[in-house]
mmCIF file of C-alpha atoms and ligand atoms in Angstrom:
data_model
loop_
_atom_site.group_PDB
_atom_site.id
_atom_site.type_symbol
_atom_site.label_atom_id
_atom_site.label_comp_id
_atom_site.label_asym_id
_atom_site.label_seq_id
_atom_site.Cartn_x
_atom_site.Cartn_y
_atom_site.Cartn_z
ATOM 1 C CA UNK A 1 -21.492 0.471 16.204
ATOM 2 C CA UNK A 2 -18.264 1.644 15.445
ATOM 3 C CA UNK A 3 -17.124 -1.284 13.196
ATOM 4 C CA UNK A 4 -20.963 -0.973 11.327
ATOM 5 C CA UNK A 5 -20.152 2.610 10.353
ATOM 6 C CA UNK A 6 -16.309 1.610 9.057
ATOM 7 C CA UNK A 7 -17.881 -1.078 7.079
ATOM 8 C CA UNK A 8 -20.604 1.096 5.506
ATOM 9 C CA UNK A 9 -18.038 3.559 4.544
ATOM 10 C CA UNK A 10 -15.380 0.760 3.281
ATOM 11 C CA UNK A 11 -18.387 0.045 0.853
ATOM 12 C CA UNK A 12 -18.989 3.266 -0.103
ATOM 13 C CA UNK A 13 -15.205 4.028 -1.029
ATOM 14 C CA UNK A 14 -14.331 0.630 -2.219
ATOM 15 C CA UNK A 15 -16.991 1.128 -5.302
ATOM 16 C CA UNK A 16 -15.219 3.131 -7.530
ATOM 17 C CA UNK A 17 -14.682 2.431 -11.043
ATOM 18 C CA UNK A 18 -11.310 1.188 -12.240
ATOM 19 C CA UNK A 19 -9.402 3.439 -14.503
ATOM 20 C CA UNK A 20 -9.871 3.355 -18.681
ATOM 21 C CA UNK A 21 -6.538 3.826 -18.906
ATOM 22 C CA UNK A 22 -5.829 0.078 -17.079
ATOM 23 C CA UNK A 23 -8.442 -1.811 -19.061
ATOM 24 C CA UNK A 24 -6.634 -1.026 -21.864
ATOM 25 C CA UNK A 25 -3.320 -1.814 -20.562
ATOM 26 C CA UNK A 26 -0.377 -3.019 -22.368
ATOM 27 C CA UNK A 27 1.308 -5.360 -19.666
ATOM 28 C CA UNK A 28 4.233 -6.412 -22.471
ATOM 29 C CA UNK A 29 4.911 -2.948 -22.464
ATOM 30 C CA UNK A 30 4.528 -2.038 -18.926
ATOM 31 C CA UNK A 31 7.582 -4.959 -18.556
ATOM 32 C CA UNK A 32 10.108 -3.006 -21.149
ATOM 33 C CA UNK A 33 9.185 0.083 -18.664
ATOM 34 C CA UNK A 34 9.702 -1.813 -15.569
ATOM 35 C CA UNK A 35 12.696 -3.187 -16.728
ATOM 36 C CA UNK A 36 14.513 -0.431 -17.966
ATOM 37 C CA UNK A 37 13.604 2.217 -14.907
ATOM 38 C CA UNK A 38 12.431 0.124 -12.095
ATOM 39 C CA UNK A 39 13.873 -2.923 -11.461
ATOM 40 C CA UNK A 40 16.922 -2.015 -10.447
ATOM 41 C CA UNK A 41 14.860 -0.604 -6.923
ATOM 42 C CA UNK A 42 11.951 -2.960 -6.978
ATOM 43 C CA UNK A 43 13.601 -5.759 -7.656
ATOM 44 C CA UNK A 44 13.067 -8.802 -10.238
ATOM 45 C CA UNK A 45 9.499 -8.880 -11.039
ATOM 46 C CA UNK A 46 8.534 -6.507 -8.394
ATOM 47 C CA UNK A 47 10.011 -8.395 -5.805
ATOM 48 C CA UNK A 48 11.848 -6.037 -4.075
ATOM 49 C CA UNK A 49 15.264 -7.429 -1.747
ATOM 50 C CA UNK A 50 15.992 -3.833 0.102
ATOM 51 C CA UNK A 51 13.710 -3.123 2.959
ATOM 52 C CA UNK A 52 13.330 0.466 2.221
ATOM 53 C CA UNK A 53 11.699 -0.318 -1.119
ATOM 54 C CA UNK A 54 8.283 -1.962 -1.430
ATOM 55 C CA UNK A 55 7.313 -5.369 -2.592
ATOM 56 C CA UNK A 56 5.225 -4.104 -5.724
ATOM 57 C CA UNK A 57 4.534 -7.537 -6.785
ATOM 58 C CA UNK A 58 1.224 -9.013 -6.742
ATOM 59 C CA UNK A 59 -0.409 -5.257 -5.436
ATOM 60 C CA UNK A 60 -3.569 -3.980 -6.977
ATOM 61 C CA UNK A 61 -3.235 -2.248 -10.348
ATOM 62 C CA UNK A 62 -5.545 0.679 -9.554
ATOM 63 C CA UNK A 63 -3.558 1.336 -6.181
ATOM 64 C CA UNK A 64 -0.159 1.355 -8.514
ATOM 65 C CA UNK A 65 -1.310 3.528 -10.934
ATOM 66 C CA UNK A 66 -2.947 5.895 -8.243
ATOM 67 C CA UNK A 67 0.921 5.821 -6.305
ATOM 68 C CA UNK A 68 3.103 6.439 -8.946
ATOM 69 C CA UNK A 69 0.706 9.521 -9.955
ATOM 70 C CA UNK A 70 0.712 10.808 -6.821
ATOM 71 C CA UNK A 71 4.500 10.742 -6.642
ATOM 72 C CA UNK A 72 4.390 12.437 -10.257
ATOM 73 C CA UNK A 73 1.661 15.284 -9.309
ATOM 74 C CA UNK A 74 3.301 15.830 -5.805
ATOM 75 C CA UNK A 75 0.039 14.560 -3.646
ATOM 76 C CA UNK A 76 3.223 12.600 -2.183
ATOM 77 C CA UNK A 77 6.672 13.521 -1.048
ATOM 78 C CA UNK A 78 9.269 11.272 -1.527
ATOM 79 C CA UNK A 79 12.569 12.582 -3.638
ATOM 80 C CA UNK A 80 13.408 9.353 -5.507
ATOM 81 C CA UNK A 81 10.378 8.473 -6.594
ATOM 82 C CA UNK A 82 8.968 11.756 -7.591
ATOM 83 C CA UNK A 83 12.095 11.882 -9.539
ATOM 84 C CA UNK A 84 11.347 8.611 -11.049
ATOM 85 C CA UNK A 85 7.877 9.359 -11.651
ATOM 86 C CA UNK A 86 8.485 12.917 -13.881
ATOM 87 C CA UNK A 87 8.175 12.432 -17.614
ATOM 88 C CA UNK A 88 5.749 9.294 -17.308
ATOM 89 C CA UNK A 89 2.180 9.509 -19.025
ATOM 90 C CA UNK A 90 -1.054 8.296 -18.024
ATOM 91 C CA UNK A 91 -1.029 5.420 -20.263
ATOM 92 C CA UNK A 92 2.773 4.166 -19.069
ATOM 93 C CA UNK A 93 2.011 4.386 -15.747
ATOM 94 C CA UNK A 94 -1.032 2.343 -16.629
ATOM 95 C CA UNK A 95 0.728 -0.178 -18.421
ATOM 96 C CA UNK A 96 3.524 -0.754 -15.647
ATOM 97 C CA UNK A 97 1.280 -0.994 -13.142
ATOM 98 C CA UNK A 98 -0.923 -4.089 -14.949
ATOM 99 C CA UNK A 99 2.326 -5.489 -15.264
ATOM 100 C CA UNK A 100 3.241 -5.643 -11.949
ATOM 101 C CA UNK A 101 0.009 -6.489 -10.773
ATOM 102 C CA UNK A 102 -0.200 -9.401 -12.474
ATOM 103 C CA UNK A 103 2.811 -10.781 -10.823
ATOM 104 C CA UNK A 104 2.992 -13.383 -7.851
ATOM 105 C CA UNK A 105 2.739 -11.605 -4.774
ATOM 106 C CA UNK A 106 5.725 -12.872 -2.053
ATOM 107 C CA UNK A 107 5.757 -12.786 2.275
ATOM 108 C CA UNK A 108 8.935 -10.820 3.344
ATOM 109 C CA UNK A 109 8.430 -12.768 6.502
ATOM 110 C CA UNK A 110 8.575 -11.516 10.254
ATOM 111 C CA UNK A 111 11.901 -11.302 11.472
ATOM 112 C CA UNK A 112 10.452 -10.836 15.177
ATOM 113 C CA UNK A 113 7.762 -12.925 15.469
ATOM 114 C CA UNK A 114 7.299 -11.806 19.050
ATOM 115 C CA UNK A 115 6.601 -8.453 18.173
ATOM 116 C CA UNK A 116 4.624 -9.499 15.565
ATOM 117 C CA UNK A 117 2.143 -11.383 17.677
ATOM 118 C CA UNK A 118 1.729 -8.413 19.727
ATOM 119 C CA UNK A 119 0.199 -6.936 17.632
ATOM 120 C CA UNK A 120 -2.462 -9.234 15.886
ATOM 121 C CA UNK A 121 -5.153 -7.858 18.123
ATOM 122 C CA UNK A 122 -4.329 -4.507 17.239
ATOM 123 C CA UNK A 123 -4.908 -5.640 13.340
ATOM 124 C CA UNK A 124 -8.154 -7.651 13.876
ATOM 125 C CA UNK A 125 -9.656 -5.258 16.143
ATOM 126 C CA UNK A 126 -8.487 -1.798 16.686
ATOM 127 C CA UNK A 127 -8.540 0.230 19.884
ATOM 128 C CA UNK A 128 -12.199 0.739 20.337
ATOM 129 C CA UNK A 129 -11.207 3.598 22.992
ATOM 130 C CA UNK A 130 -8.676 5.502 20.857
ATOM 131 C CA UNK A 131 -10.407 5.471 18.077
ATOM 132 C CA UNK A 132 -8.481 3.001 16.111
ATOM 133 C CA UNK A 133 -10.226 0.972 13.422
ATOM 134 C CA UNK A 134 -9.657 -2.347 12.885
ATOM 135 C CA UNK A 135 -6.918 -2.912 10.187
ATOM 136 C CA UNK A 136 -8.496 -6.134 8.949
ATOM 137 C CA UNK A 137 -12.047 -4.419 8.283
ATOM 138 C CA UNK A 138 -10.436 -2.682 5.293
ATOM 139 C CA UNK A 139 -7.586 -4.121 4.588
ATOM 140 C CA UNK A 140 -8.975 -7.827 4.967
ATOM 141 C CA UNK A 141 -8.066 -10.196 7.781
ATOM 142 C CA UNK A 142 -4.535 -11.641 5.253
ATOM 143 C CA UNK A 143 -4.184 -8.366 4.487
ATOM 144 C CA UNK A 144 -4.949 -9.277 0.629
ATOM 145 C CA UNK A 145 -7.020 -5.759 0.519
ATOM 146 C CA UNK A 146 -9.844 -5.145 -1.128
ATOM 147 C CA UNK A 147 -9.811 -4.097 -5.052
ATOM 148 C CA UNK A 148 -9.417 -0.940 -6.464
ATOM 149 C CA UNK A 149 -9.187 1.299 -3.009
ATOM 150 C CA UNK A 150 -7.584 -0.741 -0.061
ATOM 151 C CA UNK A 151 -4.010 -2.179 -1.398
ATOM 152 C CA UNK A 152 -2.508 -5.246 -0.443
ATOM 153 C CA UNK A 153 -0.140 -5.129 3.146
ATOM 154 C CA UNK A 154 0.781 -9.015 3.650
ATOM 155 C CA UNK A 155 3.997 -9.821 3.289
ATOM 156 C CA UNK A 156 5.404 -6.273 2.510
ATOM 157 C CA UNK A 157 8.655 -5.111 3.833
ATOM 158 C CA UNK A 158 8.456 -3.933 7.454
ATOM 159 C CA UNK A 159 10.730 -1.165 7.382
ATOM 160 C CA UNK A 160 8.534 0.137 4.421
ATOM 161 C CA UNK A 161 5.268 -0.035 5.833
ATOM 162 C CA UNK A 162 6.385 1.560 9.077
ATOM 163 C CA UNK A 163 7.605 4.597 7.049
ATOM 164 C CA UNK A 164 4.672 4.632 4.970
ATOM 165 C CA UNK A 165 2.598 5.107 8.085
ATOM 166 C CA UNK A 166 4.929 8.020 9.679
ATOM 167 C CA UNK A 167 4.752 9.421 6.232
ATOM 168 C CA UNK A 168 0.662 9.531 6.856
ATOM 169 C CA UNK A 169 1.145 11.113 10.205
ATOM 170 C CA UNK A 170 3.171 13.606 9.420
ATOM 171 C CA UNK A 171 1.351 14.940 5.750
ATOM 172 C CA UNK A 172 4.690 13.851 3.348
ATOM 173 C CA UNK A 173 1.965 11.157 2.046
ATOM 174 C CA UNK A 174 -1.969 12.327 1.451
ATOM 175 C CA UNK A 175 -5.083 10.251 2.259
ATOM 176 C CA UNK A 176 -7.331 11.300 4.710
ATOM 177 C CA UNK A 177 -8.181 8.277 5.530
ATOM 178 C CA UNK A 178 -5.035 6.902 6.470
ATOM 179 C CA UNK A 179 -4.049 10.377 8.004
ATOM 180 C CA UNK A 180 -6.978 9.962 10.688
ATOM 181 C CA UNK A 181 -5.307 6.672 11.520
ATOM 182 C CA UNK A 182 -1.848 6.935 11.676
ATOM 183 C CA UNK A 183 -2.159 10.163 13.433
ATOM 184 C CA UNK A 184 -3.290 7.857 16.446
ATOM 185 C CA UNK A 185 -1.011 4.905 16.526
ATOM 186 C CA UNK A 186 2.154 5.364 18.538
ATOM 187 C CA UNK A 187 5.682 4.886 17.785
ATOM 188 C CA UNK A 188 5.258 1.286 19.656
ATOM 189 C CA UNK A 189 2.234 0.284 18.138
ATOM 190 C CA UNK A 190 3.214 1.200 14.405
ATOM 191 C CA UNK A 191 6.477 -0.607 14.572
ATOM 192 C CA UNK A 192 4.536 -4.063 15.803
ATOM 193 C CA UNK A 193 2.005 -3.781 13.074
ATOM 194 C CA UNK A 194 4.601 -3.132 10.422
ATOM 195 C CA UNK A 195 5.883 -6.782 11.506
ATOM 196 C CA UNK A 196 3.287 -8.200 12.322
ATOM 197 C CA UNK A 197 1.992 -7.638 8.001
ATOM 198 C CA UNK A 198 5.588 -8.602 7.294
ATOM 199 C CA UNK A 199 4.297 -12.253 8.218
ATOM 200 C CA UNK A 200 0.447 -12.050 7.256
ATOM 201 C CA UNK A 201 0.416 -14.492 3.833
ATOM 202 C CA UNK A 202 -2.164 -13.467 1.169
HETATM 203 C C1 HEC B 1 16.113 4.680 -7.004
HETATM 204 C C2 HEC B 1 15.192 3.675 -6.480
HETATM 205 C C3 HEC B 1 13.804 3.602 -7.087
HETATM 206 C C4 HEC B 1 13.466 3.489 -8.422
HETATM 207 C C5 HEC B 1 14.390 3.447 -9.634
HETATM 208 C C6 HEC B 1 12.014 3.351 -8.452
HETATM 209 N N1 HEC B 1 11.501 3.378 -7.194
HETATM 210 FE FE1 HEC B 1 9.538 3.192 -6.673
HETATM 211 N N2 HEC B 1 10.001 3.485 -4.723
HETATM 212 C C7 HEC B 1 11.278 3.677 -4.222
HETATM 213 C C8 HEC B 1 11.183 3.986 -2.807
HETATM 214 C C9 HEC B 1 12.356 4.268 -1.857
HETATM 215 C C10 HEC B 1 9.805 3.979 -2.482
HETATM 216 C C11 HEC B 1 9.170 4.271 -1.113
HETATM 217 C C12 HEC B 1 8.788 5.730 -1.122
HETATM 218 C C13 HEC B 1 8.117 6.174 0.139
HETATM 219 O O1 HEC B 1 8.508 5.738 1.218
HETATM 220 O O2 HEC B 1 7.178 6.975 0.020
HETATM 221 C C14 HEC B 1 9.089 3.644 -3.707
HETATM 222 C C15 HEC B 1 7.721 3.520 -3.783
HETATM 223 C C16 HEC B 1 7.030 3.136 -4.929
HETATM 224 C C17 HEC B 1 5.606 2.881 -4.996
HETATM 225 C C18 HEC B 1 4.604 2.957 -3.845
HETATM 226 C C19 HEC B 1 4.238 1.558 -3.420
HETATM 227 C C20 HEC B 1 3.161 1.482 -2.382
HETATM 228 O O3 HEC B 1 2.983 0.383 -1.837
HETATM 229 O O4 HEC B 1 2.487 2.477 -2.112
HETATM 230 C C21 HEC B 1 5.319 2.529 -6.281
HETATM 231 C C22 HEC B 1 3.965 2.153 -6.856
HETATM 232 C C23 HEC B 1 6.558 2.571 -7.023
HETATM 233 N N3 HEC B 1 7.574 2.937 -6.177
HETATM 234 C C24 HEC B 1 6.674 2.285 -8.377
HETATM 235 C C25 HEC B 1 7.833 2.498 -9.119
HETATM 236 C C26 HEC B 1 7.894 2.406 -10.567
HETATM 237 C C27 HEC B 1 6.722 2.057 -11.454
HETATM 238 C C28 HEC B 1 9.185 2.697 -10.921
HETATM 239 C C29 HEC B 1 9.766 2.779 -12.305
HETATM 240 C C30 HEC B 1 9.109 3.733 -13.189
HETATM 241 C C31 HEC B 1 9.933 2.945 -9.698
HETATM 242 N N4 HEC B 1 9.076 2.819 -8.629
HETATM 243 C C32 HEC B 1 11.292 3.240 -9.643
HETATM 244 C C33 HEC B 1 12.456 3.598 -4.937
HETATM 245 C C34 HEC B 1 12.556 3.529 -6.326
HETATM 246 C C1 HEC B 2 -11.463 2.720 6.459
HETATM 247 C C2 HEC B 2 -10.519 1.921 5.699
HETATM 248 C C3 HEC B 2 -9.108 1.725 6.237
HETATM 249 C C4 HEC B 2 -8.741 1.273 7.493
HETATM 250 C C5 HEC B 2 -9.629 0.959 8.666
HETATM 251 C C6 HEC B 2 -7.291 1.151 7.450
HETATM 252 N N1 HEC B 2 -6.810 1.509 6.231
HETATM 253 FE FE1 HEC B 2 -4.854 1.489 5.644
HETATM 254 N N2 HEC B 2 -5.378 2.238 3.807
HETATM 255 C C7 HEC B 2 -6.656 2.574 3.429
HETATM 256 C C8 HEC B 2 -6.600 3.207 2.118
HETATM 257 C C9 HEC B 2 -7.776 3.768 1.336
HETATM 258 C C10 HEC B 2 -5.234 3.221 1.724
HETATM 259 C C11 HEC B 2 -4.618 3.815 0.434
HETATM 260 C C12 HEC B 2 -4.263 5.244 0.741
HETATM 261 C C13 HEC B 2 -3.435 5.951 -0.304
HETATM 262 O O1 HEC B 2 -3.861 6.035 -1.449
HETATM 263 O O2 HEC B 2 -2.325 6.396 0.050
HETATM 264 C C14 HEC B 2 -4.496 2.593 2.819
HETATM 265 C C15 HEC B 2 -3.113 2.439 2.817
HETATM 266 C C16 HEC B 2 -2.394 1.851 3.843
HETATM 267 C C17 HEC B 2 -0.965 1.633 3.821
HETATM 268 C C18 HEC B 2 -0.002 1.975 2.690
HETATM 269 C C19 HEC B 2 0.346 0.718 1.925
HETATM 270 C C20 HEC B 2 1.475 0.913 0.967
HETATM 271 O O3 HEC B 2 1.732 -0.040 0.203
HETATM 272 O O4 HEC B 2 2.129 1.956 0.948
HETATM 273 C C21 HEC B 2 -0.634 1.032 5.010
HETATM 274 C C22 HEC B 2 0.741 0.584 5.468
HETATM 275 C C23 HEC B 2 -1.873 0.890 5.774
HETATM 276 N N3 HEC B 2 -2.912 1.394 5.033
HETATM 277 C C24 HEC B 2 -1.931 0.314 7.034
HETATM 278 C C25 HEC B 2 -3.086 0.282 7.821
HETATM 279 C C26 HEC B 2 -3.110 -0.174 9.193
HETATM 280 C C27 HEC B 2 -1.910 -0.693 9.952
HETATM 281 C C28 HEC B 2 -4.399 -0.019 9.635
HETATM 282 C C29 HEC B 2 -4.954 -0.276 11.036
HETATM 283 C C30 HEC B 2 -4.324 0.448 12.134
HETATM 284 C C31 HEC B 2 -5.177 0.503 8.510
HETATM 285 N N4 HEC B 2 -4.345 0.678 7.434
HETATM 286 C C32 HEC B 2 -6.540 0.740 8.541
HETATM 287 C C33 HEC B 2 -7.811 2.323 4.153
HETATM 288 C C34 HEC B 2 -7.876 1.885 5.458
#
């Protein structure tokens, strides 16, 4: 029953409309941008080599453009990238983040692959009993997502997506519905699911 409802409301929020401002994108552009104020973090074509950074490559445009907003309009906390955020418009934000999406996503790869495994259940299934969706029924069973509302997790750093979801649990990054979750997974349980999507290939 549980799952049902999560899949009637992944529906619901997944049909949104994407942005006017990304139809109209200018991904030659969006490259110069990238280039000149991004790379140097992100790495060459979004593929980013420092753990702490995310793999932008490959990720869903609207989820890019939604992110680097946030950053900008403070709905997230995070100094360097609110710095790097200020100053950009609508339509450059737009532009970089058609530009990155377009590019070929790549698997950081689980370093522990033991701690990894532990936690494919976890992924596939949730914890009926806590409360704990399953990962997969929004996030799709690769982790590819599900375009424009659920980004892409496979192959992303681990060390990122294990801050990303302390940063949901403790309110430095808004979304209510990853707030709900996060709040419930413990210490142990986030840090195997971080690897475990280090590994997942799109
Ligand atoms: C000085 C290093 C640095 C620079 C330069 C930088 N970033 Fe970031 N970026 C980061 C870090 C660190 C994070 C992770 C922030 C967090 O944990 O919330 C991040 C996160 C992001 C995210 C969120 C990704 C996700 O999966 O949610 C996006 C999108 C992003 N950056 C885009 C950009 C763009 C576009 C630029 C250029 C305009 C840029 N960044 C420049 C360091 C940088
Ligand atoms: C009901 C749908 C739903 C379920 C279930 C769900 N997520 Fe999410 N997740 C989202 C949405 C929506 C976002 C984008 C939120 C935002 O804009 O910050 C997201 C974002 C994330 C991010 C941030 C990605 C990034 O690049 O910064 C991570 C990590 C994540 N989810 C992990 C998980 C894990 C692990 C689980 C299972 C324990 C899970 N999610 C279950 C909907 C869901």
């Amino acid at each position: 029953m549980h799952q049902f409802i999560t899949l009637i409301f992944s529906f619901f929020v997944a049909a949104g409309a994407i942005a006017n401002d990304l139809v109209s994108a200018d991904t030659a552009a969006g490259q110069t941008l990238y280039q000149s104020k991004c790379l140097a973090c992100h790495g060459v074509a979004g593929v980013s080599i420092i753990p702490a950074n995310p793999i932008l490559a490959g990720q869903h445009g609207e989820y890019l453009y939604k992110q680097v907003q946030y950053f900008r309009d403070g709905m997230s906390k995070n100094a360097i990238m609110s710095a790097m955020a200020q100053g950009l418009s609508d339509a450059e934000i737009a532009n970089v983040a058609a530009y990155l999406s377009e590019q070929q996503p790549v698997i950081a790869g689980a370093a522990d692959m033991e701690l990894a495994q532990s936690a494919e259940k976890l992924y596939r299934g949730g914890v009926i009993a806590d409360g704990i969706p399953s990962c997969a029924s929004c996030h799709g069973p690769a982790g590819e997502g599900i375009e424009p509302v659920y980004p892409r997790l496979s192959g992303q750093h681990a060390e990122y997506t294990a801050s990303s979801l302390r940063a949901y649990a403790s309110g430095e990054r808004e979304n209510s519905i990853m707030q709900a979750i996060a709040t419930k997974l413990s210490d142990e349980q986030i840090t195997s699911l971080a690897a475990y999507i280090s590994g997942l290939a799109p």
